Amino acid sequence: MSPDPALLRPHPAGLGLPKSPTARRGLYSWTIVEALGDPPALGAVGVCDDRERAMQEMADALRATSQEGAFGLLHKVERRLVGIGYWYGDLLALARIDPDRDALVVSEGEPSGGRKPLSDVFCEVVRATGTPPLGNAA
């Protein structure tokens, strides 16, 4: 259940949140993944318009889960023009609890600036972890 190292890099301190006003604009989706599978088992989820608050809510939800190995994903999202749901952009952060230190560990993504195809949260879990759905294992 570890993140794809090509997508994420460890952040040495804090939650790795940008403080500039331009970095905080937009919508941010956070998702707690309790277990991988097809489909993945999701826990708490949320969307808000402040990255720092989204990261804090994700961290609080992750600390509150009792599922060992659970992790959180933070994405920048946009509303779809047609239908309901969101257009998922880059993975901004992956968070997990280190059980040995009882500490939150956050890895930040490297934004590409490009758009990805429309996808849902389940596709983003697969993309973030590099784990294919069970029915599509290679």
JSON list of C-alpha atoms in Angstrom, two decimals:
[
{"chain": "A", "resi": 1, "resn": "MET", "atom": "CA", "xyz": [0.00, 0.00, 0.00]},
{"chain": "A", "resi": 2, "resn": "SER", "atom": "CA", "xyz": [2.95, 2.32, -0.43]},
{"chain": "A", "resi": 3, "resn": "PRO", "atom": "CA", "xyz": [2.79, 5.31, -2.78]},
{"chain": "A", "resi": 4, "resn": "ASP", "atom": "CA", "xyz": [4.41, 5.28, -6.17]},
{"chain": "A", "resi": 5, "resn": "PRO", "atom": "CA", "xyz": [7.82, 6.94, -5.50]},
{"chain": "A", "resi": 6, "resn": "ALA", "atom": "CA", "xyz": [7.70, 8.64, -8.88]},
{"chain": "A", "resi": 7, "resn": "LEU", "atom": "CA", "xyz": [4.60, 10.57, -7.76]},
{"chain": "A", "resi": 8, "resn": "LEU", "atom": "CA", "xyz": [5.55, 11.51, -4.22]},
{"chain": "A", "resi": 9, "resn": "ARG", "atom": "CA", "xyz": [8.48, 12.77, -2.20]},
{"chain": "A", "resi": 10, "resn": "PRO", "atom": "CA", "xyz": [8.73, 12.85, 1.61]},
{"chain": "A", "resi": 11, "resn": "HIS", "atom": "CA", "xyz": [8.30, 16.22, 3.24]},
{"chain": "A", "resi": 12, "resn": "PRO", "atom": "CA", "xyz": [10.61, 16.73, 6.22]},
{"chain": "A", "resi": 13, "resn": "ALA", "atom": "CA", "xyz": [8.41, 18.76, 8.57]},
{"chain": "A", "resi": 14, "resn": "GLY", "atom": "CA", "xyz": [4.83, 19.74, 9.25]},
{"chain": "A", "resi": 15, "resn": "LEU", "atom": "CA", "xyz": [2.08, 19.07, 6.77]},
{"chain": "A", "resi": 16, "resn": "GLY", "atom": "CA", "xyz": [3.96, 20.63, 3.86]},
{"chain": "A", "resi": 17, "resn": "LEU", "atom": "CA", "xyz": [1.33, 23.25, 3.22]},
{"chain": "A", "resi": 18, "resn": "PRO", "atom": "CA", "xyz": [2.00, 26.21, 0.96]},
{"chain": "A", "resi": 19, "resn": "LYS", "atom": "CA", "xyz": [1.30, 29.60, 2.49]},
{"chain": "A", "resi": 20, "resn": "SER", "atom": "CA", "xyz": [0.93, 31.70, -0.66]},
{"chain": "A", "resi": 21, "resn": "PRO", "atom": "CA", "xyz": [-2.65, 32.81, -1.46]},
{"chain": "A", "resi": 22, "resn": "THR", "atom": "CA", "xyz": [-2.46, 31.53, -5.05]},
{"chain": "A", "resi": 23, "resn": "ALA", "atom": "CA", "xyz": [-1.51, 28.02, -3.90]},
{"chain": "A", "resi": 24, "resn": "ARG", "atom": "CA", "xyz": [-4.63, 27.83, -1.70]},
{"chain": "A", "resi": 25, "resn": "ARG", "atom": "CA", "xyz": [-7.25, 28.78, -4.32]},
{"chain": "A", "resi": 26, "resn": "GLY", "atom": "CA", "xyz": [-9.51, 26.11, -5.73]},
{"chain": "A", "resi": 27, "resn": "LEU", "atom": "CA", "xyz": [-11.21, 22.99, -4.48]},
{"chain": "A", "resi": 28, "resn": "TYR", "atom": "CA", "xyz": [-9.41, 20.20, -2.64]},
{"chain": "A", "resi": 29, "resn": "SER", "atom": "CA", "xyz": [-10.69, 16.66, -2.21]},
{"chain": "A", "resi": 30, "resn": "TRP", "atom": "CA", "xyz": [-9.40, 14.41, 0.54]},
{"chain": "A", "resi": 31, "resn": "THR", "atom": "CA", "xyz": [-10.10, 10.71, 0.83]},
{"chain": "A", "resi": 32, "resn": "ILE", "atom": "CA", "xyz": [-9.28, 8.15, 3.50]},
{"chain": "A", "resi": 33, "resn": "VAL", "atom": "CA", "xyz": [-8.55, 4.74, 1.96]},
{"chain": "A", "resi": 34, "resn": "GLU", "atom": "CA", "xyz": [-9.07, 2.04, 4.55]},
{"chain": "A", "resi": 35, "resn": "ALA", "atom": "CA", "xyz": [-8.13, -0.95, 2.37]},
{"chain": "A", "resi": 36, "resn": "LEU", "atom": "CA", "xyz": [-7.11, -1.63, -1.21]},
{"chain": "A", "resi": 37, "resn": "GLY", "atom": "CA", "xyz": [-9.33, -3.83, -3.32]},
{"chain": "A", "resi": 38, "resn": "ASP", "atom": "CA", "xyz": [-11.66, -3.69, -6.29]},
{"chain": "A", "resi": 39, "resn": "PRO", "atom": "CA", "xyz": [-13.10, -1.25, -5.46]},
{"chain": "A", "resi": 40, "resn": "PRO", "atom": "CA", "xyz": [-10.96, 0.19, -2.64]},
{"chain": "A", "resi": 41, "resn": "ALA", "atom": "CA", "xyz": [-12.68, 0.54, 0.75]},
{"chain": "A", "resi": 42, "resn": "LEU", "atom": "CA", "xyz": [-13.11, 4.23, 1.45]},
{"chain": "A", "resi": 43, "resn": "GLY", "atom": "CA", "xyz": [-13.57, 5.82, 4.84]},
{"chain": "A", "resi": 44, "resn": "ALA", "atom": "CA", "xyz": [-14.18, 9.51, 5.41]},
{"chain": "A", "resi": 45, "resn": "VAL", "atom": "CA", "xyz": [-14.08, 11.89, 2.44]},
{"chain": "A", "resi": 46, "resn": "GLY", "atom": "CA", "xyz": [-14.43, 15.64, 2.03]},
{"chain": "A", "resi": 47, "resn": "VAL", "atom": "CA", "xyz": [-14.06, 18.62, -0.27]},
{"chain": "A", "resi": 48, "resn": "CYS", "atom": "CA", "xyz": [-13.30, 22.20, 0.70]},
{"chain": "A", "resi": 49, "resn": "ASP", "atom": "CA", "xyz": [-11.91, 25.37, -0.82]},
{"chain": "A", "resi": 50, "resn": "ASP", "atom": "CA", "xyz": [-8.88, 25.77, 1.45]},
{"chain": "A", "resi": 51, "resn": "ARG", "atom": "CA", "xyz": [-5.89, 23.45, 1.06]},
{"chain": "A", "resi": 52, "resn": "GLU", "atom": "CA", "xyz": [-4.68, 23.88, 4.63]},
{"chain": "A", "resi": 53, "resn": "ARG", "atom": "CA", "xyz": [-8.12, 23.09, 6.05]},
{"chain": "A", "resi": 54, "resn": "ALA", "atom": "CA", "xyz": [-8.52, 20.11, 3.69]},
{"chain": "A", "resi": 55, "resn": "MET", "atom": "CA", "xyz": [-5.16, 18.75, 4.83]},
{"chain": "A", "resi": 56, "resn": "GLN", "atom": "CA", "xyz": [-6.09, 19.22, 8.50]},
{"chain": "A", "resi": 57, "resn": "GLU", "atom": "CA", "xyz": [-9.47, 17.53, 8.04]},
{"chain": "A", "resi": 58, "resn": "MET", "atom": "CA", "xyz": [-7.78, 14.63, 6.24]},
{"chain": "A", "resi": 59, "resn": "ALA", "atom": "CA", "xyz": [-5.21, 14.29, 9.04]},
{"chain": "A", "resi": 60, "resn": "ASP", "atom": "CA", "xyz": [-7.94, 14.34, 11.71]},
{"chain": "A", "resi": 61, "resn": "ALA", "atom": "CA", "xyz": [-9.97, 11.70, 9.85]},
{"chain": "A", "resi": 62, "resn": "LEU", "atom": "CA", "xyz": [-6.90, 9.54, 9.36]},
{"chain": "A", "resi": 63, "resn": "ARG", "atom": "CA", "xyz": [-6.06, 9.70, 13.06]},
{"chain": "A", "resi": 64, "resn": "ALA", "atom": "CA", "xyz": [-9.67, 8.76, 13.89]},
{"chain": "A", "resi": 65, "resn": "THR", "atom": "CA", "xyz": [-9.78, 5.62, 11.73]},
{"chain": "A", "resi": 66, "resn": "SER", "atom": "CA", "xyz": [-9.19, 2.28, 13.38]},
{"chain": "A", "resi": 67, "resn": "GLN", "atom": "CA", "xyz": [-8.11, 0.56, 10.16]},
{"chain": "A", "resi": 68, "resn": "GLU", "atom": "CA", "xyz": [-4.45, -0.46, 10.22]},
{"chain": "A", "resi": 69, "resn": "GLY", "atom": "CA", "xyz": [-2.67, 0.59, 7.02]},
{"chain": "A", "resi": 70, "resn": "ALA", "atom": "CA", "xyz": [-5.22, 3.28, 6.13]},
{"chain": "A", "resi": 71, "resn": "PHE", "atom": "CA", "xyz": [-3.91, 6.31, 4.25]},
{"chain": "A", "resi": 72, "resn": "GLY", "atom": "CA", "xyz": [-5.21, 9.63, 3.02]},
{"chain": "A", "resi": 73, "resn": "LEU", "atom": "CA", "xyz": [-5.05, 11.24, -0.42]},
{"chain": "A", "resi": 74, "resn": "LEU", "atom": "CA", "xyz": [-5.34, 14.95, -1.18]},
{"chain": "A", "resi": 75, "resn": "HIS", "atom": "CA", "xyz": [-6.15, 16.08, -4.73]},
{"chain": "A", "resi": 76, "resn": "LYS", "atom": "CA", "xyz": [-6.89, 19.41, -6.31]},
{"chain": "A", "resi": 77, "resn": "VAL", "atom": "CA", "xyz": [-10.24, 19.03, -8.05]},
{"chain": "A", "resi": 78, "resn": "GLU", "atom": "CA", "xyz": [-12.55, 21.01, -10.31]},
{"chain": "A", "resi": 79, "resn": "ARG", "atom": "CA", "xyz": [-16.28, 20.63, -10.70]},
{"chain": "A", "resi": 80, "resn": "ARG", "atom": "CA", "xyz": [-17.32, 18.80, -13.84]},
{"chain": "A", "resi": 81, "resn": "LEU", "atom": "CA", "xyz": [-19.15, 20.96, -16.33]},
{"chain": "A", "resi": 82, "resn": "VAL", "atom": "CA", "xyz": [-21.68, 18.21, -17.02]},
{"chain": "A", "resi": 83, "resn": "GLY", "atom": "CA", "xyz": [-23.11, 15.89, -14.41]},
{"chain": "A", "resi": 84, "resn": "ILE", "atom": "CA", "xyz": [-22.03, 15.59, -10.81]},
{"chain": "A", "resi": 85, "resn": "GLY", "atom": "CA", "xyz": [-18.62, 14.92, -9.37]},
{"chain": "A", "resi": 86, "resn": "TYR", "atom": "CA", "xyz": [-15.14, 16.32, -9.80]},
{"chain": "A", "resi": 87, "resn": "TRP", "atom": "CA", "xyz": [-12.28, 16.37, -12.29]},
{"chain": "A", "resi": 88, "resn": "TYR", "atom": "CA", "xyz": [-9.25, 15.11, -10.37]},
{"chain": "A", "resi": 89, "resn": "GLY", "atom": "CA", "xyz": [-5.99, 16.96, -10.91]},
{"chain": "A", "resi": 90, "resn": "ASP", "atom": "CA", "xyz": [-2.61, 16.09, -9.51]},
{"chain": "A", "resi": 91, "resn": "LEU", "atom": "CA", "xyz": [-2.12, 14.13, -6.32]},
{"chain": "A", "resi": 92, "resn": "LEU", "atom": "CA", "xyz": [-0.95, 16.80, -3.88]},
{"chain": "A", "resi": 93, "resn": "ALA", "atom": "CA", "xyz": [-0.27, 14.66, -0.82]},
{"chain": "A", "resi": 94, "resn": "LEU", "atom": "CA", "xyz": [-0.45, 11.17, 0.60]},
{"chain": "A", "resi": 95, "resn": "ALA", "atom": "CA", "xyz": [-0.63, 10.83, 4.39]},
{"chain": "A", "resi": 96, "resn": "ARG", "atom": "CA", "xyz": [-0.36, 7.85, 6.69]},
{"chain": "A", "resi": 97, "resn": "ILE", "atom": "CA", "xyz": [0.16, 7.19, 10.39]},
{"chain": "A", "resi": 98, "resn": "ASP", "atom": "CA", "xyz": [3.55, 5.73, 11.33]},
{"chain": "A", "resi": 99, "resn": "PRO", "atom": "CA", "xyz": [2.52, 3.24, 14.05]},
{"chain": "A", "resi": 100, "resn": "ASP", "atom": "CA", "xyz": [6.03, 3.03, 15.51]},
{"chain": "A", "resi": 101, "resn": "ARG", "atom": "CA", "xyz": [6.13, 6.76, 16.23]},
{"chain": "A", "resi": 102, "resn": "ASP", "atom": "CA", "xyz": [2.37, 7.42, 16.31]},
{"chain": "A", "resi": 103, "resn": "ALA", "atom": "CA", "xyz": [3.11, 10.30, 13.93]},
{"chain": "A", "resi": 104, "resn": "LEU", "atom": "CA", "xyz": [1.51, 11.62, 10.77]},
{"chain": "A", "resi": 105, "resn": "VAL", "atom": "CA", "xyz": [3.80, 11.14, 7.76]},
{"chain": "A", "resi": 106, "resn": "VAL", "atom": "CA", "xyz": [3.04, 13.23, 4.67]},
{"chain": "A", "resi": 107, "resn": "SER", "atom": "CA", "xyz": [4.50, 12.83, 1.19]},
{"chain": "A", "resi": 108, "resn": "GLU", "atom": "CA", "xyz": [3.87, 15.62, -1.27]},
{"chain": "A", "resi": 109, "resn": "GLY", "atom": "CA", "xyz": [3.19, 15.18, -4.97]},
{"chain": "A", "resi": 110, "resn": "GLU", "atom": "CA", "xyz": [4.90, 17.09, -7.72]},
{"chain": "A", "resi": 111, "resn": "PRO", "atom": "CA", "xyz": [2.19, 18.99, -9.63]},
{"chain": "A", "resi": 112, "resn": "SER", "atom": "CA", "xyz": [2.49, 18.48, -13.37]},
{"chain": "A", "resi": 113, "resn": "GLY", "atom": "CA", "xyz": [0.20, 21.35, -14.31]},
{"chain": "A", "resi": 114, "resn": "GLY", "atom": "CA", "xyz": [-1.42, 19.18, -16.99]},
{"chain": "A", "resi": 115, "resn": "ARG", "atom": "CA", "xyz": [-4.91, 17.80, -16.99]},
{"chain": "A", "resi": 116, "resn": "LYS", "atom": "CA", "xyz": [-5.56, 14.12, -16.65]},
{"chain": "A", "resi": 117, "resn": "PRO", "atom": "CA", "xyz": [-8.56, 12.32, -18.15]},
{"chain": "A", "resi": 118, "resn": "LEU", "atom": "CA", "xyz": [-11.78, 12.51, -16.19]},
{"chain": "A", "resi": 119, "resn": "SER", "atom": "CA", "xyz": [-11.56, 10.00, -13.39]},
{"chain": "A", "resi": 120, "resn": "ASP", "atom": "CA", "xyz": [-13.22, 9.11, -10.13]},
{"chain": "A", "resi": 121, "resn": "VAL", "atom": "CA", "xyz": [-11.74, 8.64, -6.69]},
{"chain": "A", "resi": 122, "resn": "PHE", "atom": "CA", "xyz": [-11.29, 4.88, -7.22]},
{"chain": "A", "resi": 123, "resn": "CYS", "atom": "CA", "xyz": [-9.12, 5.49, -10.30]},
{"chain": "A", "resi": 124, "resn": "GLU", "atom": "CA", "xyz": [-7.09, 8.01, -8.30]},
{"chain": "A", "resi": 125, "resn": "VAL", "atom": "CA", "xyz": [-6.45, 5.47, -5.53]},
{"chain": "A", "resi": 126, "resn": "VAL", "atom": "CA", "xyz": [-5.07, 3.06, -8.13]},
{"chain": "A", "resi": 127, "resn": "ARG", "atom": "CA", "xyz": [-2.98, 5.82, -9.73]},
{"chain": "A", "resi": 128, "resn": "ALA", "atom": "CA", "xyz": [-1.57, 6.95, -6.36]},
{"chain": "A", "resi": 129, "resn": "THR", "atom": "CA", "xyz": [-0.66, 3.49, -5.10]},
{"chain": "A", "resi": 130, "resn": "GLY", "atom": "CA", "xyz": [0.32, 1.82, -8.35]},
{"chain": "A", "resi": 131, "resn": "THR", "atom": "CA", "xyz": [-1.93, -1.08, -7.34]},
{"chain": "A", "resi": 132, "resn": "PRO", "atom": "CA", "xyz": [-4.18, -2.40, -10.15]},
{"chain": "A", "resi": 133, "resn": "PRO", "atom": "CA", "xyz": [-7.74, -3.39, -9.25]},
{"chain": "A", "resi": 134, "resn": "LEU", "atom": "CA", "xyz": [-7.98, -7.06, -8.24]},
{"chain": "A", "resi": 135, "resn": "GLY", "atom": "CA", "xyz": [-10.00, -7.93, -11.33]},
{"chain": "A", "resi": 136, "resn": "ASN", "atom": "CA", "xyz": [-7.34, -6.40, -13.62]},
{"chain": "A", "resi": 137, "resn": "ALA", "atom": "CA", "xyz": [-4.14, -7.74, -12.06]},
{"chain": "A", "resi": 138, "resn": "ALA", "atom": "CA", "xyz": [-1.37, -8.19, -14.56]}
]
